[in-house]
Amino acid sequence: MKRKILSLTVLLILFMLMNVFPSYAKDPLPSWNDGEAKRAIIQFVKDVTHKGGPKYVPPEDRIATFDNDGTLWCEMPVIQVLYMGEALKEMAEKRPELKEKPFYQAVMKGNLEYFEQSLETKKELLELLALTHSGMTLEDFRASVAKFFKTARHPKYNALLKETTYLPMVELLKYLRANGFKTFICSGGGIYFMRVITDEIYGIPPEQVIGTAGKLKFEDVDGKISLMRLPSLLTNNDKEGKPTGIALHIGKKPIFAAGNVRSGGDVAMLRYCQSNDYPSLQLMIDHDDDERESAYSEPDNASLNAADKFKWIVVSMKKDWKKIFSFGK
Amino acid sequence: MKRKILSLTVLLILFMLMNVFPSYAKDPLPSWNDGEAKRAIIQFVKDVTHKGGPKYVPPEDRIATFDNDGTLWCEMPVIQVLYMGEALKEMAEKRPELKEKPFYQAVMKGNLEYFEQSLETKKELLELLALTHSGMTLEDFRASVAKFFKTARHPKYNALLKETTYLPMVELLKYLRANGFKTFICSGGGIYFMRVITDEIYGIPPEQVIGTAGKLKFEDVDGKISLMRLPSLLTNNDKEGKPTGIALHIGKKPIFAAGNVRSGGDVAMLRYCQSNDYPSLQLMIDHDDDERESAYSEPDNASLNAADKFKWIVVSMKKDWKKIFSFGK
């Protein structure tokens, strides 16, 4: 009986300790290898949540912004471009003249490099974008994207597209939220496209998603209200458009920002974050794992150069991530 | 002793009842007179929060959008225009040539009707807007607005401008939030102007404020990052721009929307709200209290006509509000 009471007491004390020091109780980032990146993240979160400490940041200012393609889910190939291919195929069934478009065959074969060939073909990507992202109501567009995500699979991995999120980053989002952060996406991707799926896969609601936005038009047809998607852009939420997108949608500077190497698209966002008067942390994800994901850099190395110059944390997918996807490895 | 235990038990039961039925314990809208508007609001909130009930709406979809000028605070005169006058005065000290502007004397005398005189003077209002809302960094603009609100007083009431919020509406915001709603401002006013003060006076953080937005430009001067305000508009968040602003910033339809009579500026927002598949409620505030506030209608009566046609709740400031401001009456 005495022993039973003793062991109950020990359990109780352990339980109390787990609540007082939750970080000892459980690794908040189990898919991260122990290393500089993981340690820096955990130290930063401890610092900014330590009330009375010199680096304390009140909860309402704990804003974290994440790029999406290549930062939260894979971008080889870009998922929104896969959607465009599917949408084009469906459209061509009703409008066979679309099959005469120079890019039609390339899109059908999944040959997305086609659009990188020349200025001419880059313009064709804009045409494909307009075709598949305008001329319908916002509700119809959402329904089409939702249907796409139900079954669309990744061409390389044996997984649904919506499963190709990076497990370590999903853990990081949850960890930050558990510490009073408000997590936002700030991506060059389409704002109305991403919002269909971000709550389900990241726990990020539509109002916390910032992206490139096409113009909308309020319509009233015989008393039926809708918002029509127009074929012109309101914002281009890439590169220097990211800080202005954050100002427009959040109105506060983030104290935490994460982007990735490929196009230099996140450099301005990370610099904006770093200009915060509060302590801040910046992550630059390096795609250096050809075996488990992809290895790619950018022609001018701008992202890694900036990371070096401004002392951002470079996350090596190969070394820092124990597991990349929830499926497989 | 027995009596003491008994009264403790009664207290305990009362306490439990207060927690189970908080609405019986305390009037959530004490500055509202008992009437159709108050009853409709309380019934609506009960319905959408009643889990398992036919009108239940999950918390993440309990979006409420409020116009600002004339709905949450007074608009006679428009507060942002008062700011423009102050800012112009300050600017003219350094740039005396501004005193030669045709509108300078009118603005100094607080004669805002000047801008309503002709197409020409309406254009001058845009010039005043550009003068006072662009050509500086976003941070400098915010500092200037914050300074303004510290001391600026209402020309008619003996109160600071930031105190001229409608007490019944501030109660309504709190009541909705206490019931799981996320409250947003959706106003024709300047987004960066309003955000300086909305958290303090309404408990609405910057990221939940939608308004007319000027364009911004990311600048890097010798390593110093800033966002420069440009003299052109990105969005015009009035009338049919309100539903598109809601789509851009929230990405969900509101189930609750409130606007006011003056220009028809809120009709499209209320119709958009009403097109929600969920149950929804719309309020149209009528400024009919010349004694305690102001009495004004709109030339074509569009707002009240729409309220009648679409069965919105018309809130009479005179009859429905027990008290209008926290100061005085």
Coordinates of N, CA, C and O in Angstrom, one line a residue, chain B residues 63-177:
Chain B
I63 N -17.9 34.6 -39.0 CA -17.2 35.8 -39.5 C -18.2 37.0 -39.4 O -19.4 36.9 -39.9
A64 N -17.8 38.1 -38.8 CA -18.7 39.3 -38.7 C -17.9 40.4 -39.3 O -16.8 40.7 -38.9
T65 N -18.5 41.2 -40.2 CA -17.9 42.4 -40.8 C -18.7 43.6 -40.5 O -19.9 43.7 -40.6
F66 N -17.9 44.7 -40.1 CA -18.5 45.9 -39.7 C -17.9 47.1 -40.5 O -16.7 47.2 -40.6
D67 N -18.8 47.9 -41.1 CA -18.4 49.2 -41.6 C -17.8 50.0 -40.4 O -18.1 49.7 -39.2
N68 N -17.0 51.0 -40.6 CA -16.5 51.8 -39.5 C -17.2 53.2 -39.4 O -17.9 53.4 -38.4
D69 N -17.0 54.1 -40.3 CA -17.5 55.4 -40.3 C -19.1 55.4 -40.2 O -19.7 55.0 -41.2
G70 N -19.6 55.9 -39.1 CA -21.1 55.9 -39.0 C -21.7 54.6 -38.5 O -22.9 54.5 -38.3
T71 N -20.9 53.6 -38.4 CA -21.3 52.3 -37.9 C -20.7 52.0 -36.5 O -21.4 51.5 -35.6
L72 N -19.4 52.2 -36.4 CA -18.7 52.0 -35.2 C -18.3 53.3 -34.5 O -18.2 53.3 -33.3
W73 N -18.0 54.3 -35.3 CA -17.8 55.6 -34.7 C -18.4 56.7 -35.5 O -18.8 56.4 -36.7
C74 N -18.5 57.9 -35.0 CA -19.3 58.9 -35.7 C -18.5 59.4 -36.9 O -17.3 59.3 -37.0
E75 N -19.3 59.9 -37.9 CA -18.7 60.3 -39.2 C -19.1 61.7 -39.5 O -19.0 62.1 -40.7
M76 N -19.5 62.4 -38.5 CA -19.9 63.8 -38.7 C -19.0 64.7 -37.8 O -19.3 64.9 -36.7
P77 N -17.9 65.2 -38.3 CA -17.3 65.0 -39.6 C -16.5 63.7 -39.7 O -16.2 63.1 -38.6
V78 N -16.1 63.3 -40.9 CA -15.3 62.1 -41.1 C -14.0 62.2 -40.4 O -13.2 63.2 -40.7
I79 N -13.6 61.3 -39.6 CA -12.4 61.5 -38.7 C -11.1 61.5 -39.6 O -10.2 62.3 -39.3
Q80 N -11.1 60.7 -40.6 CA -9.9 60.7 -41.4 C -9.7 62.0 -42.2 O -8.5 62.4 -42.4
V81 N -10.8 62.7 -42.5 CA -10.7 64.0 -43.1 C -10.1 65.0 -42.1 O -9.3 65.9 -42.5
L82 N -10.5 64.9 -40.8 CA -10.0 65.8 -39.8 C -8.4 65.6 -39.7 O -7.7 66.5 -39.5
Y83 N -8.1 64.3 -39.8 CA -6.6 64.0 -39.8 C -5.9 64.7 -40.9 O -4.8 65.3 -40.8
M84 N -6.5 64.6 -42.1 CA -5.9 65.3 -43.3 C -5.7 66.8 -43.0 O -4.7 67.3 -43.4
G85 N -6.7 67.4 -42.4 CA -6.5 68.8 -42.1 C -5.3 69.1 -41.2 O -4.5 70.0 -41.4
E86 N -5.2 68.3 -40.1 CA -4.1 68.4 -39.2 C -2.8 68.2 -39.9 O -1.8 68.9 -39.7
A87 N -2.7 67.2 -40.7 CA -1.5 66.8 -41.4 C -1.1 67.9 -42.4 O 0.1 68.3 -42.5
L88 N -2.1 68.5 -43.1 CA -1.8 69.6 -44.0 C -1.3 70.8 -43.3 O -0.3 71.4 -43.8
K89 N -1.8 71.1 -42.2 CA -1.4 72.2 -41.4 C 0.1 72.1 -41.0 O 0.9 73.0 -41.1
E90 N 0.4 70.9 -40.5 CA 1.8 70.6 -40.1 C 2.7 70.7 -41.3 O 3.8 71.2 -41.2
M91 N 2.3 70.1 -42.5 CA 3.1 70.1 -43.7 C 3.4 71.6 -44.1 O 4.5 71.9 -44.6
A92 N 2.3 72.4 -44.0 CA 2.4 73.8 -44.5 C 3.5 74.6 -43.7 O 4.0 75.6 -44.2
E93 N 3.8 74.1 -42.5 CA 4.8 74.9 -41.7 C 6.2 74.7 -42.4 O 7.0 75.7 -42.4
K94 N 6.4 73.6 -43.0 CA 7.7 73.4 -43.7 C 7.6 73.7 -45.2 O 8.6 74.0 -45.8
R95 N 6.4 73.6 -45.7 CA 6.3 73.9 -47.2 C 5.2 75.0 -47.3 O 4.0 74.7 -47.7
P96 N 5.5 76.3 -47.1 CA 4.5 77.3 -47.1 C 3.7 77.4 -48.4 O 2.6 78.0 -48.4
E97 N 4.3 76.9 -49.5 CA 3.6 77.0 -50.8 C 2.2 76.3 -50.7 O 1.3 76.5 -51.5
L98 N 2.1 75.3 -49.8 CA 0.9 74.6 -49.7 C -0.3 75.5 -49.3 O -1.5 75.2 -49.5
K99 N 0.1 76.6 -48.6 CA -1.0 77.6 -48.2 C -1.7 78.2 -49.4 O -2.7 78.8 -49.2
E100 N -1.0 78.1 -50.5 CA -1.6 78.7 -51.8 C -2.7 77.8 -52.4 O -3.4 78.2 -53.3
K101 N -2.7 76.6 -51.9 CA -3.7 75.6 -52.5 C -5.1 76.2 -52.3 O -5.5 76.7 -51.2
P102 N -6.0 76.0 -53.3 CA -7.3 76.6 -53.2 C -8.1 76.1 -52.0 O -8.9 76.8 -51.4
F103 N -7.8 74.8 -51.6 CA -8.6 74.2 -50.5 C -8.0 74.5 -49.1 O -8.6 74.2 -48.1
Y104 N -6.8 75.2 -49.1 CA -6.2 75.3 -47.8 C -7.0 76.0 -46.7 O -7.2 75.5 -45.6
Q105 N -7.6 77.2 -47.1 CA -8.3 77.9 -46.1 C -9.6 77.2 -45.6 O -9.9 77.2 -44.4
A106 N -10.2 76.5 -46.6 CA -11.4 75.7 -46.3 C -11.1 74.6 -45.2 O -11.8 74.5 -44.2
V107 N -10.0 73.9 -45.5 CA -9.6 72.8 -44.6 C -9.3 73.4 -43.2 O -9.7 72.9 -42.2
M108 N -8.6 74.5 -43.2 CA -8.2 75.1 -41.9 C -9.4 75.5 -41.1 O -9.4 75.4 -39.9
K109 N -10.5 76.0 -41.8 CA -11.7 76.4 -41.1 C -12.6 75.2 -40.8 O -13.7 75.3 -40.2
G110 N -12.1 74.0 -41.1 CA -12.9 72.8 -40.9 C -14.1 72.8 -41.8 O -15.1 72.0 -41.6
N111 N -14.1 73.5 -42.9 CA -15.2 73.6 -43.8 C -15.1 72.4 -44.8 O -14.6 72.6 -46.0
L112 N -15.5 71.3 -44.5 CA -15.3 70.1 -45.3 C -16.3 70.0 -46.4 O -16.2 69.3 -47.4
E113 N -17.4 70.8 -46.3 CA -18.4 70.8 -47.4 C -17.8 71.4 -48.6 O -18.3 71.2 -49.7
Y114 N -16.7 72.1 -48.5 CA -16.0 72.7 -49.6 C -15.8 71.7 -50.7 O -16.0 71.9 -51.9
F115 N -15.4 70.5 -50.3 CA -15.0 69.4 -51.3 C -16.2 68.8 -52.0 O -16.1 68.1 -52.9
E116 N -17.4 69.1 -51.5 CA -18.7 68.6 -52.1 C -19.2 69.6 -53.1 O -20.2 69.2 -53.8
Q117 N -18.5 70.8 -53.3 CA -19.1 71.8 -54.1 C -19.2 71.4 -55.6 O -20.2 71.7 -56.3
S118 N -18.1 70.9 -56.1 CA -18.1 70.6 -57.6 C -17.2 69.4 -57.9 O -16.5 68.9 -57.0
L119 N -17.2 69.0 -59.1 CA -16.3 68.0 -59.6 C -14.8 68.4 -59.3 O -14.0 67.6 -58.9
E120 N -14.6 69.7 -59.6 CA -13.3 70.3 -59.4 C -12.8 70.1 -57.9 O -11.7 69.6 -57.7
T121 N -13.7 70.5 -57.0 CA -13.3 70.4 -55.6 C -13.2 68.9 -55.1 O -12.5 68.6 -54.2
K122 N -14.0 68.1 -55.7 CA -13.9 66.6 -55.4 C -12.5 66.1 -55.7 O -11.9 65.3 -55.0
K123 N -12.0 66.6 -56.9 CA -10.6 66.2 -57.3 C -9.6 66.7 -56.3 O -8.6 66.1 -56.1
E124 N -9.9 67.9 -55.7 CA -9.0 68.5 -54.8 C -8.9 67.6 -53.5 O -7.8 67.6 -52.9
L125 N -10.0 66.9 -53.2 CA -9.9 66.0 -52.0 C -8.9 64.9 -52.3 O -8.2 64.5 -51.4
L126 N -8.9 64.4 -53.5 CA -7.9 63.4 -53.9 C -6.5 63.9 -53.8 O -5.6 63.2 -53.3
E127 N -6.3 65.2 -54.1 CA -5.0 65.8 -54.0 C -4.6 65.9 -52.6 O -3.5 65.6 -52.2
L128 N -5.6 66.3 -51.7 CA -5.3 66.4 -50.3 C -4.9 65.0 -49.7 O -4.0 64.8 -48.9
L129 N -5.7 64.0 -50.2 CA -5.4 62.6 -49.8 C -4.0 62.2 -50.2 O -3.3 61.6 -49.4
A130 N -3.6 62.5 -51.4 CA -2.3 62.1 -51.9 C -1.2 62.8 -51.1 O -0.2 62.2 -50.7
L131 N -1.5 64.1 -50.8 CA -0.5 64.9 -50.1 C -0.3 64.3 -48.7 O 0.9 64.3 -48.2
T132 N -1.4 63.9 -48.0 CA -1.3 63.5 -46.6 C -1.1 62.0 -46.4 O -0.8 61.6 -45.3
H133 N -1.3 61.2 -47.5 CA -1.2 59.8 -47.3 C -0.2 59.1 -48.1 O -0.2 57.9 -48.3
S134 N 0.7 59.9 -48.8 CA 1.7 59.2 -49.6 C 3.0 60.0 -49.5 O 3.0 61.1 -48.9
G135 N 4.1 59.5 -50.1 CA 5.4 60.2 -50.0 C 6.1 60.0 -48.7 O 7.1 60.7 -48.5
M136 N 5.6 59.1 -47.9 CA 6.3 58.9 -46.6 C 6.3 57.3 -46.4 O 5.6 56.6 -47.1
T137 N 7.1 56.9 -45.5 CA 7.1 55.4 -45.2 C 5.9 55.1 -44.4 O 5.3 56.0 -43.8
L138 N 5.5 53.8 -44.5 CA 4.3 53.4 -43.7 C 4.6 53.6 -42.2 O 3.6 54.0 -41.5
E139 N 5.8 53.4 -41.7 CA 6.0 53.6 -40.3 C 5.9 55.1 -39.9 O 5.3 55.4 -38.9
D140 N 6.4 56.0 -40.8 CA 6.2 57.4 -40.5 C 4.7 57.8 -40.5 O 4.3 58.6 -39.6
F141 N 4.0 57.3 -41.4 CA 2.6 57.6 -41.5 C 1.9 57.1 -40.2 O 1.1 57.8 -39.6
R142 N 2.2 55.9 -39.8 CA 1.6 55.3 -38.6 C 1.9 56.2 -37.4 O 1.0 56.5 -36.5
A143 N 3.1 56.6 -37.3 CA 3.5 57.5 -36.1 C 2.8 58.8 -36.1 O 2.3 59.3 -35.1
S144 N 2.6 59.3 -37.3 CA 1.8 60.6 -37.4 C 0.4 60.4 -37.0 O -0.2 61.2 -36.3
V145 N -0.3 59.3 -37.4 CA -1.7 59.0 -37.1 C -1.8 58.8 -35.6 O -2.7 59.3 -34.9
A146 N -0.8 58.0 -35.0 CA -0.9 57.7 -33.6 C -0.8 59.0 -32.8 O -1.5 59.2 -31.8
K147 N 0.1 59.9 -33.2 CA 0.3 61.2 -32.5 C -1.1 62.0 -32.6 O -1.5 62.6 -31.6
F148 N -1.7 62.0 -33.8 CA -2.9 62.7 -34.0 C -4.0 62.2 -33.0 O -4.7 63.0 -32.3
F149 N -4.1 60.9 -32.8 CA -5.2 60.3 -32.0 C -5.0 60.6 -30.5 O -5.9 60.5 -29.7
K150 N -3.7 60.9 -30.1 CA -3.5 61.1 -28.7 C -4.2 62.3 -28.2 O -4.7 62.4 -27.1
T151 N -4.3 63.4 -29.0 CA -4.9 64.6 -28.5 C -6.1 65.1 -29.3 O -6.8 66.0 -28.8
A152 N -6.3 64.6 -30.5 CA -7.4 65.2 -31.4 C -8.7 65.1 -30.7 O -9.1 64.0 -30.3
R153 N -9.5 66.2 -30.7 CA -10.8 66.2 -30.1 C -11.9 66.4 -31.1 O -11.7 66.9 -32.2
H154 N -13.1 65.9 -30.8 CA -14.2 66.1 -31.7 C -14.7 67.5 -31.6 O -14.8 68.1 -30.5
P155 N -15.0 68.1 -32.8 CA -15.4 69.6 -32.8 C -16.7 69.8 -32.1 O -17.0 71.0 -31.7
K156 N -17.5 68.8 -31.9 CA -18.9 69.0 -31.4 C -19.0 68.5 -29.9 O -19.5 69.2 -29.0
Y157 N -18.5 67.3 -29.7 CA -18.6 66.7 -28.4 C -17.4 67.0 -27.6 O -16.3 67.2 -28.1
N158 N -17.5 67.0 -26.3 CA -16.4 67.3 -25.4 C -15.7 66.0 -25.1 O -15.7 65.4 -24.1
A159 N -15.0 65.5 -26.2 CA -14.4 64.2 -26.1 C -13.2 64.0 -27.1 O -13.2 64.8 -28.1
L160 N -12.3 63.2 -26.8 CA -11.3 62.8 -27.8 C -12.0 62.1 -29.0 O -13.0 61.4 -28.8
L161 N -11.4 62.3 -30.1 CA -12.0 61.7 -31.3 C -12.1 60.2 -31.1 O -13.1 59.5 -31.5
K162 N -11.1 59.6 -30.5 CA -11.1 58.1 -30.4 C -12.1 57.6 -29.4 O -12.3 56.4 -29.2
E163 N -12.7 58.6 -28.7 CA -13.8 58.2 -27.7 C -15.2 58.2 -28.4 O -16.1 57.8 -27.8
T164 N -15.2 58.7 -29.6 CA -16.5 58.9 -30.3 C -17.0 57.6 -30.9 O -17.6 57.6 -32.0
T165 N -16.7 56.5 -30.3 CA -17.2 55.2 -30.7 C -18.6 55.0 -30.2 O -18.9 55.5 -29.1
Y166 N -19.4 54.2 -30.9 CA -20.8 53.9 -30.4 C -20.7 52.8 -29.3 O -20.4 51.6 -29.7
L167 N -21.0 53.1 -28.1 CA -21.0 52.1 -27.0 C -21.8 50.9 -27.3 O -21.3 49.8 -27.1
P168 N -23.0 51.0 -27.9 CA -23.8 49.7 -28.2 C -23.0 48.8 -29.2 O -23.1 47.6 -29.1
M169 N -22.3 49.4 -30.1 CA -21.6 48.6 -31.1 C -20.4 48.0 -30.5 O -20.0 46.9 -30.9
V170 N -19.7 48.7 -29.6 CA -18.5 48.1 -29.0 C -19.0 46.9 -28.1 O -18.3 45.9 -28.1
E171 N -20.1 47.1 -27.5 CA -20.7 45.9 -26.7 C -21.0 44.8 -27.6 O -20.8 43.6 -27.3
L172 N -21.6 45.1 -28.8 CA -21.9 44.1 -29.8 C -20.7 43.3 -30.3 O -20.7 42.1 -30.4
L173 N -19.6 44.1 -30.5 CA -18.4 43.4 -30.9 C -17.9 42.4 -29.9 O -17.5 41.3 -30.2
K174 N -17.9 42.9 -28.6 CA -17.5 42.0 -27.5 C -18.4 40.8 -27.4 O -17.9 39.7 -27.1
Y175 N -19.7 41.0 -27.5 CA -20.7 39.9 -27.3 C -20.4 38.9 -28.4 O -20.4 37.7 -28.1
L176 N -20.2 39.3 -29.7 CA -20.0 38.4 -30.7 C -18.7 37.6 -30.5 O -18.6 36.4 -30.6
R177 N -17.6 38.3 -30.1 CA -16.3 37.6 -29.9 C -16.5 36.6 -28.7 O -15.9 35.5 -28.8

